[in-house]
Short mmCIF file of C-alpha atoms in Angstrom, two decimals:
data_model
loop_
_atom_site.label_atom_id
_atom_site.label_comp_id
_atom_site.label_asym_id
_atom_site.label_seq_id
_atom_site.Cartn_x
_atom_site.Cartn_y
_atom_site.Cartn_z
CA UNK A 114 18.47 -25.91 -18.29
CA UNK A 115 20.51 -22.75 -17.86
CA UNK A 116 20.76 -21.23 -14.33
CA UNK A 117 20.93 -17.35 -14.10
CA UNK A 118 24.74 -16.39 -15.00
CA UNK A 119 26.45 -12.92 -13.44
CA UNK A 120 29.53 -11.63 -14.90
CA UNK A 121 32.33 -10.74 -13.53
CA UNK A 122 32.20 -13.28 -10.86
CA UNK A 123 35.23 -10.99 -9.06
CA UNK A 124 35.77 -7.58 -9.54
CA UNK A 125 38.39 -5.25 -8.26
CA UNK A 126 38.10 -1.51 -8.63
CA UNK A 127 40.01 1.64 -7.73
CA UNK A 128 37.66 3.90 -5.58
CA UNK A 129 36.13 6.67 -7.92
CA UNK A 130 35.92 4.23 -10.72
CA UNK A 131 32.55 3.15 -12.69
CA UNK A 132 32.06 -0.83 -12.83
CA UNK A 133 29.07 -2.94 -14.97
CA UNK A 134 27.75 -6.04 -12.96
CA UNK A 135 25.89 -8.21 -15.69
CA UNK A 136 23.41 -10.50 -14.89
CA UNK A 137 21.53 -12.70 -17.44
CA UNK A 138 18.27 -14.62 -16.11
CA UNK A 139 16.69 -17.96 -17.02
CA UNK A 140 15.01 -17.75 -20.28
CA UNK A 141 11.40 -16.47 -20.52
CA UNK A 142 11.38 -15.41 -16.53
CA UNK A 143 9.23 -12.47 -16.15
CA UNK A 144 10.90 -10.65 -13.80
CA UNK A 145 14.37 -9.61 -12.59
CA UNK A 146 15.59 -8.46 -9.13
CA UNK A 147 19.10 -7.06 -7.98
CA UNK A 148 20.32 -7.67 -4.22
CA UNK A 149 23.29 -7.05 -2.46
CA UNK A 150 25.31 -8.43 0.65
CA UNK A 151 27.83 -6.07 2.20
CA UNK A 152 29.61 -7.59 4.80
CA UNK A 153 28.10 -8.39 8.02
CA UNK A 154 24.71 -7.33 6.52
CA UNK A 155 21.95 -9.38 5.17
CA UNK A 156 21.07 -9.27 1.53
CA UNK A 157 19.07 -6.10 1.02
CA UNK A 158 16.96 -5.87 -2.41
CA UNK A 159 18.24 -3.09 -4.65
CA UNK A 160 16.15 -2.84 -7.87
CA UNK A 161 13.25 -4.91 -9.55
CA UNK A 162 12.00 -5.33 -13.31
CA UNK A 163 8.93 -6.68 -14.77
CA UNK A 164 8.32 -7.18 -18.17
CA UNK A 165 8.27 -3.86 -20.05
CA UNK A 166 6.80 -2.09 -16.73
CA UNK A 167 9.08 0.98 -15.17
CA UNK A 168 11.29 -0.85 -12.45
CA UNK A 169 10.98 -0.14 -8.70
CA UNK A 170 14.20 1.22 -8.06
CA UNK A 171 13.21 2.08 -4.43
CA UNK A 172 15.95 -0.12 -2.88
CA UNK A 173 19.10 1.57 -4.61
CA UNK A 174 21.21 2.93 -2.45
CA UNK A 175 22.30 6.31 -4.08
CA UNK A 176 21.74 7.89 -7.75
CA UNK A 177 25.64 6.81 -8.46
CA UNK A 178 23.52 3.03 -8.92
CA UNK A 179 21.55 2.85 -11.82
CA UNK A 180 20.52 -0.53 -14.03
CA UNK A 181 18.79 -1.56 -16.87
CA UNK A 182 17.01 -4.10 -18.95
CA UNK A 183 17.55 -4.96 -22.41
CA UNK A 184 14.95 -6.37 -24.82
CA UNK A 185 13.53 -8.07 -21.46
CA UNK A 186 16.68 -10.08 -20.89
CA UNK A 187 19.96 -9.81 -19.69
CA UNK A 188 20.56 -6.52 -17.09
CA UNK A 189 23.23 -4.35 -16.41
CA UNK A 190 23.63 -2.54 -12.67
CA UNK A 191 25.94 0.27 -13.07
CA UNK A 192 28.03 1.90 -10.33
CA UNK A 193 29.34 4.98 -11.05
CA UNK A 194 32.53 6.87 -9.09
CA UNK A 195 32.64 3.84 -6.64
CA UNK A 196 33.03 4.00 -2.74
CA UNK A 197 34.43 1.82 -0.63
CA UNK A 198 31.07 0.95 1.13
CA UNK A 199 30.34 -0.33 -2.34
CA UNK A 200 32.15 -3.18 -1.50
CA UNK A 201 29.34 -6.11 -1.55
CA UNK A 202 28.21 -8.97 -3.40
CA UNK A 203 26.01 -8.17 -5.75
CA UNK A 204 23.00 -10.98 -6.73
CA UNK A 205 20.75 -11.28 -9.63
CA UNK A 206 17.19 -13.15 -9.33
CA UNK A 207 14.87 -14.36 -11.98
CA UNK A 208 11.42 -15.25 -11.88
CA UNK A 209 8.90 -16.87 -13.68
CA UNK A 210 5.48 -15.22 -13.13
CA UNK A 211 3.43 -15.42 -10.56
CA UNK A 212 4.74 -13.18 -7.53
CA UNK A 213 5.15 -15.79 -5.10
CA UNK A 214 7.15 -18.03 -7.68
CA UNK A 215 10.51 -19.17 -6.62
CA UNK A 216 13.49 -17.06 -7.42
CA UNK A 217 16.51 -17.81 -8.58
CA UNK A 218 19.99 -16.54 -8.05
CA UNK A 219 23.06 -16.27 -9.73
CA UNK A 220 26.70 -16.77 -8.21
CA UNK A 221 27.10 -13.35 -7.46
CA UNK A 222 29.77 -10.55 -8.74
CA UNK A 223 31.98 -9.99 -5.55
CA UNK A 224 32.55 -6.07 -5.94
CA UNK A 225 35.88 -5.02 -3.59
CA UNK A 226 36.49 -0.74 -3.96
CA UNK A 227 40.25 -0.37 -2.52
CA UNK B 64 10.05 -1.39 6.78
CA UNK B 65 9.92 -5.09 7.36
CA UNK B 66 11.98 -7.25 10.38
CA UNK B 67 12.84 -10.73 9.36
CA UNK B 68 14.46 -12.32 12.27
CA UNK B 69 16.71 -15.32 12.37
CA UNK B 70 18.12 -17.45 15.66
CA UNK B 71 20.55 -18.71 16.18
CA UNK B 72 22.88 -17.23 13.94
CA UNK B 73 24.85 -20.14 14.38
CA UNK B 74 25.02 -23.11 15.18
CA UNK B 75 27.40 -26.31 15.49
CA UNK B 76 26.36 -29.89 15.61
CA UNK B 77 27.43 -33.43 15.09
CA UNK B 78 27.03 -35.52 11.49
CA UNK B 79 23.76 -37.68 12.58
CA UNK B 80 21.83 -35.10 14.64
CA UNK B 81 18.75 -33.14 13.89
CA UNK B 82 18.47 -29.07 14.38
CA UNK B 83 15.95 -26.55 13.91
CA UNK B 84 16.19 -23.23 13.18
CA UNK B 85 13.73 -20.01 13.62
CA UNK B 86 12.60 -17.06 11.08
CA UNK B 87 10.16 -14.31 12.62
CA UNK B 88 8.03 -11.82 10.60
CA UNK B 89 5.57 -9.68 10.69
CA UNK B 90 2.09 -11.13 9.95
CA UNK B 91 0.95 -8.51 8.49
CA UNK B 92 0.87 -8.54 4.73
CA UNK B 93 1.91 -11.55 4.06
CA UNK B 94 2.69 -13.08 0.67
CA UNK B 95 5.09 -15.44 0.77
CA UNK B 96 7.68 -17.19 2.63
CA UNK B 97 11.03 -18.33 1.05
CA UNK B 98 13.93 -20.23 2.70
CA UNK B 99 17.10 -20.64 0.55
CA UNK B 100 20.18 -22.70 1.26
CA UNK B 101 23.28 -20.40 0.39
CA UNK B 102 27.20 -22.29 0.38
CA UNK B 103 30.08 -20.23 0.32
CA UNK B 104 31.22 -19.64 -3.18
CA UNK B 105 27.71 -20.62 -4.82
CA UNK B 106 24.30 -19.19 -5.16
CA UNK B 107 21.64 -19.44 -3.37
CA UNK B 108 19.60 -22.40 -3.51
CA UNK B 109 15.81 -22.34 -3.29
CA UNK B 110 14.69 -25.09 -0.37
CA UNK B 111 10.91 -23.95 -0.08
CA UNK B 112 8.42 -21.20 -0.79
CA UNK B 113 5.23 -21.55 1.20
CA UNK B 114 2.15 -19.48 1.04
CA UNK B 115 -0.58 -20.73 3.43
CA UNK B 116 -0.93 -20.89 7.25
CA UNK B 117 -0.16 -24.24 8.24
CA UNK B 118 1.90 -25.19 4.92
CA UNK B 119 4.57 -27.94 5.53
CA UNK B 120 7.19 -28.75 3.04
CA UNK B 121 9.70 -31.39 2.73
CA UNK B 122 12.45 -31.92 0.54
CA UNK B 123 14.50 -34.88 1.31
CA UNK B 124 15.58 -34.68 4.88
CA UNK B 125 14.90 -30.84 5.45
CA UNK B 126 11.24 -29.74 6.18
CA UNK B 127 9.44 -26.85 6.94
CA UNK B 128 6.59 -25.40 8.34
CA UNK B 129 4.98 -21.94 8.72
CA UNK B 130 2.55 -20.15 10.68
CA UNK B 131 1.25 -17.07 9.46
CA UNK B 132 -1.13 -15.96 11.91
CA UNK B 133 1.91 -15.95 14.90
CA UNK B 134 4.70 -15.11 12.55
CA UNK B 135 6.75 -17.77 12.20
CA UNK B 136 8.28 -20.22 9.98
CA UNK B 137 10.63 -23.26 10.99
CA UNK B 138 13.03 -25.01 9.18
CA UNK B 139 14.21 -28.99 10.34
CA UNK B 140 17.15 -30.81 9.20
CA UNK B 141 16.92 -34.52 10.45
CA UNK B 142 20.25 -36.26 10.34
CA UNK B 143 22.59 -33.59 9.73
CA UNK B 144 25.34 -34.58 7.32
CA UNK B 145 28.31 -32.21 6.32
CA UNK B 146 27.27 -31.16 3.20
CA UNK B 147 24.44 -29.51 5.18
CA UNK B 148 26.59 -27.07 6.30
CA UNK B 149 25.60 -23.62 4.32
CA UNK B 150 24.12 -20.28 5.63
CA UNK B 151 20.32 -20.69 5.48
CA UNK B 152 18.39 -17.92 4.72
CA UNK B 153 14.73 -16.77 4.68
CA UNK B 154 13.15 -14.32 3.75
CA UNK B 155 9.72 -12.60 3.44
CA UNK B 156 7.51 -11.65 -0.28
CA UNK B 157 5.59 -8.94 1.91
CA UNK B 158 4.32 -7.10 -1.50
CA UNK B 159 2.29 -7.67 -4.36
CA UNK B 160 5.92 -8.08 -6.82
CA UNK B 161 7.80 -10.32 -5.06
CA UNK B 162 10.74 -8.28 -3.64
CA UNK B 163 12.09 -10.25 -0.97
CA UNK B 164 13.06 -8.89 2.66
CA UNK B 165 15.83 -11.09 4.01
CA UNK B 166 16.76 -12.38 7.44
CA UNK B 167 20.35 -12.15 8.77
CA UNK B 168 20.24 -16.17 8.03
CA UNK B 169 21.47 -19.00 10.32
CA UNK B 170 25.10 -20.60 9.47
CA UNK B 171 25.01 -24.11 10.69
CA UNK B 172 28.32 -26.25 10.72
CA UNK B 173 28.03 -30.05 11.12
CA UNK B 174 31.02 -31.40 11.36
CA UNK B 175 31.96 -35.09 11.08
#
């Protein structure tokens, strides 16, 4: 079946500029996670959604990141006025249900801020 | 905040030989192992999620085993081959939800 899918895969911005990072997850997974790699760093969880539950946006970096999730599917992470230090790739995980299920990534939307 | 560690961070071998690599955690509230297999341009690919002290996992010629009450998990390739070569990563469920803590991962290189 379907894998999770992330759109743009690349994405080249002008610092100060808002960007949209889609990410749409396997079909009737439960749960979605955002994490990010910046370089030289390990990936680092950002944000988390479960079903129609408020997320746990504890891991966002700053309020200019927001995301959300539509009709329990596909999510959007915003990034508004980017900053360099933006610069990351950005990963979307999908899970089934249980907590300790596997998760599974998407290819990633490689955010550069000039 | 949680401290997954990885070692080596990297490591080069020869196509044929067998390597080992290291993830440390905290053994305090524990959930859930994961180690993913993660090649440049691609995503992440799960290898194993193991839950129990003493759990071993195999998957072809990679294996896996973890120890929960030390805080450790290791991860074998036997007969490295160069499509083994990827950045392997691990990382710790320590809540109830499932967000993952990641280690730094290990890049191994086997060349031919």
């Amino acid at each position: 079946g379907a894998g999770v899918s992330q759109s743009p895969s690349n994405k080249v911005t002008e610092k100060g500029k808002d960007v949209e990072l889609r990410c749409d997850p396997i079909s009737g997974h439960t749960a979605l996670y955002w994490y990010r790699q910046s370089l030289g760093q390990g990936l680092e969880f950002l944000i988390y959604f479960q079903g129609n539950s408020a997320p746990d946006k504890s891991g966002l970096p700053s309020d200019r990141f927001s995301a959300e999730r539509t009709g329990g599917s596909v999510s959007t992470l915003t990034i508004q006025r980017t900053q360099q230090e933006d610069s990351a790739v950005y990963l979307c995980a999908s899970r089934e249900d249980s907590n300790t299920d596997t998760q599974y990534f998407g290819p990633g939307t490689r955010l550069t801020v000039l | 905040i949680l401290n997954v560690e990885q070692s080596p961070q990297s490591l080069h071998v020869q196509e044929g030989d067998s390597t080992n690599f290291t993830c440390s955690f905290p053994s305090s509230n524990f959930y859930a192992l994961h180690w993913y297999r993660w090649e440049t341009a691609k995503s992440p690919e799960a290898l194993f999620v193991m839950t129990l002290n003493g759990d071993e996992k195999k998957k072809g010629r990679i294996s896996a085993t973890l120890n929960t009450k030390e805080g450790y998990s290791y991860l074998y390739i036997k007969g490295s081959q160069p499509e083994d070569s990827a950045t392997y990563l691990c990382a710790l469920g320590g809540t109830s939800y499932g967000k993952l803590t990641f280690g730094q991962g290990t890049i191994l290189t086997v060349h031919p």
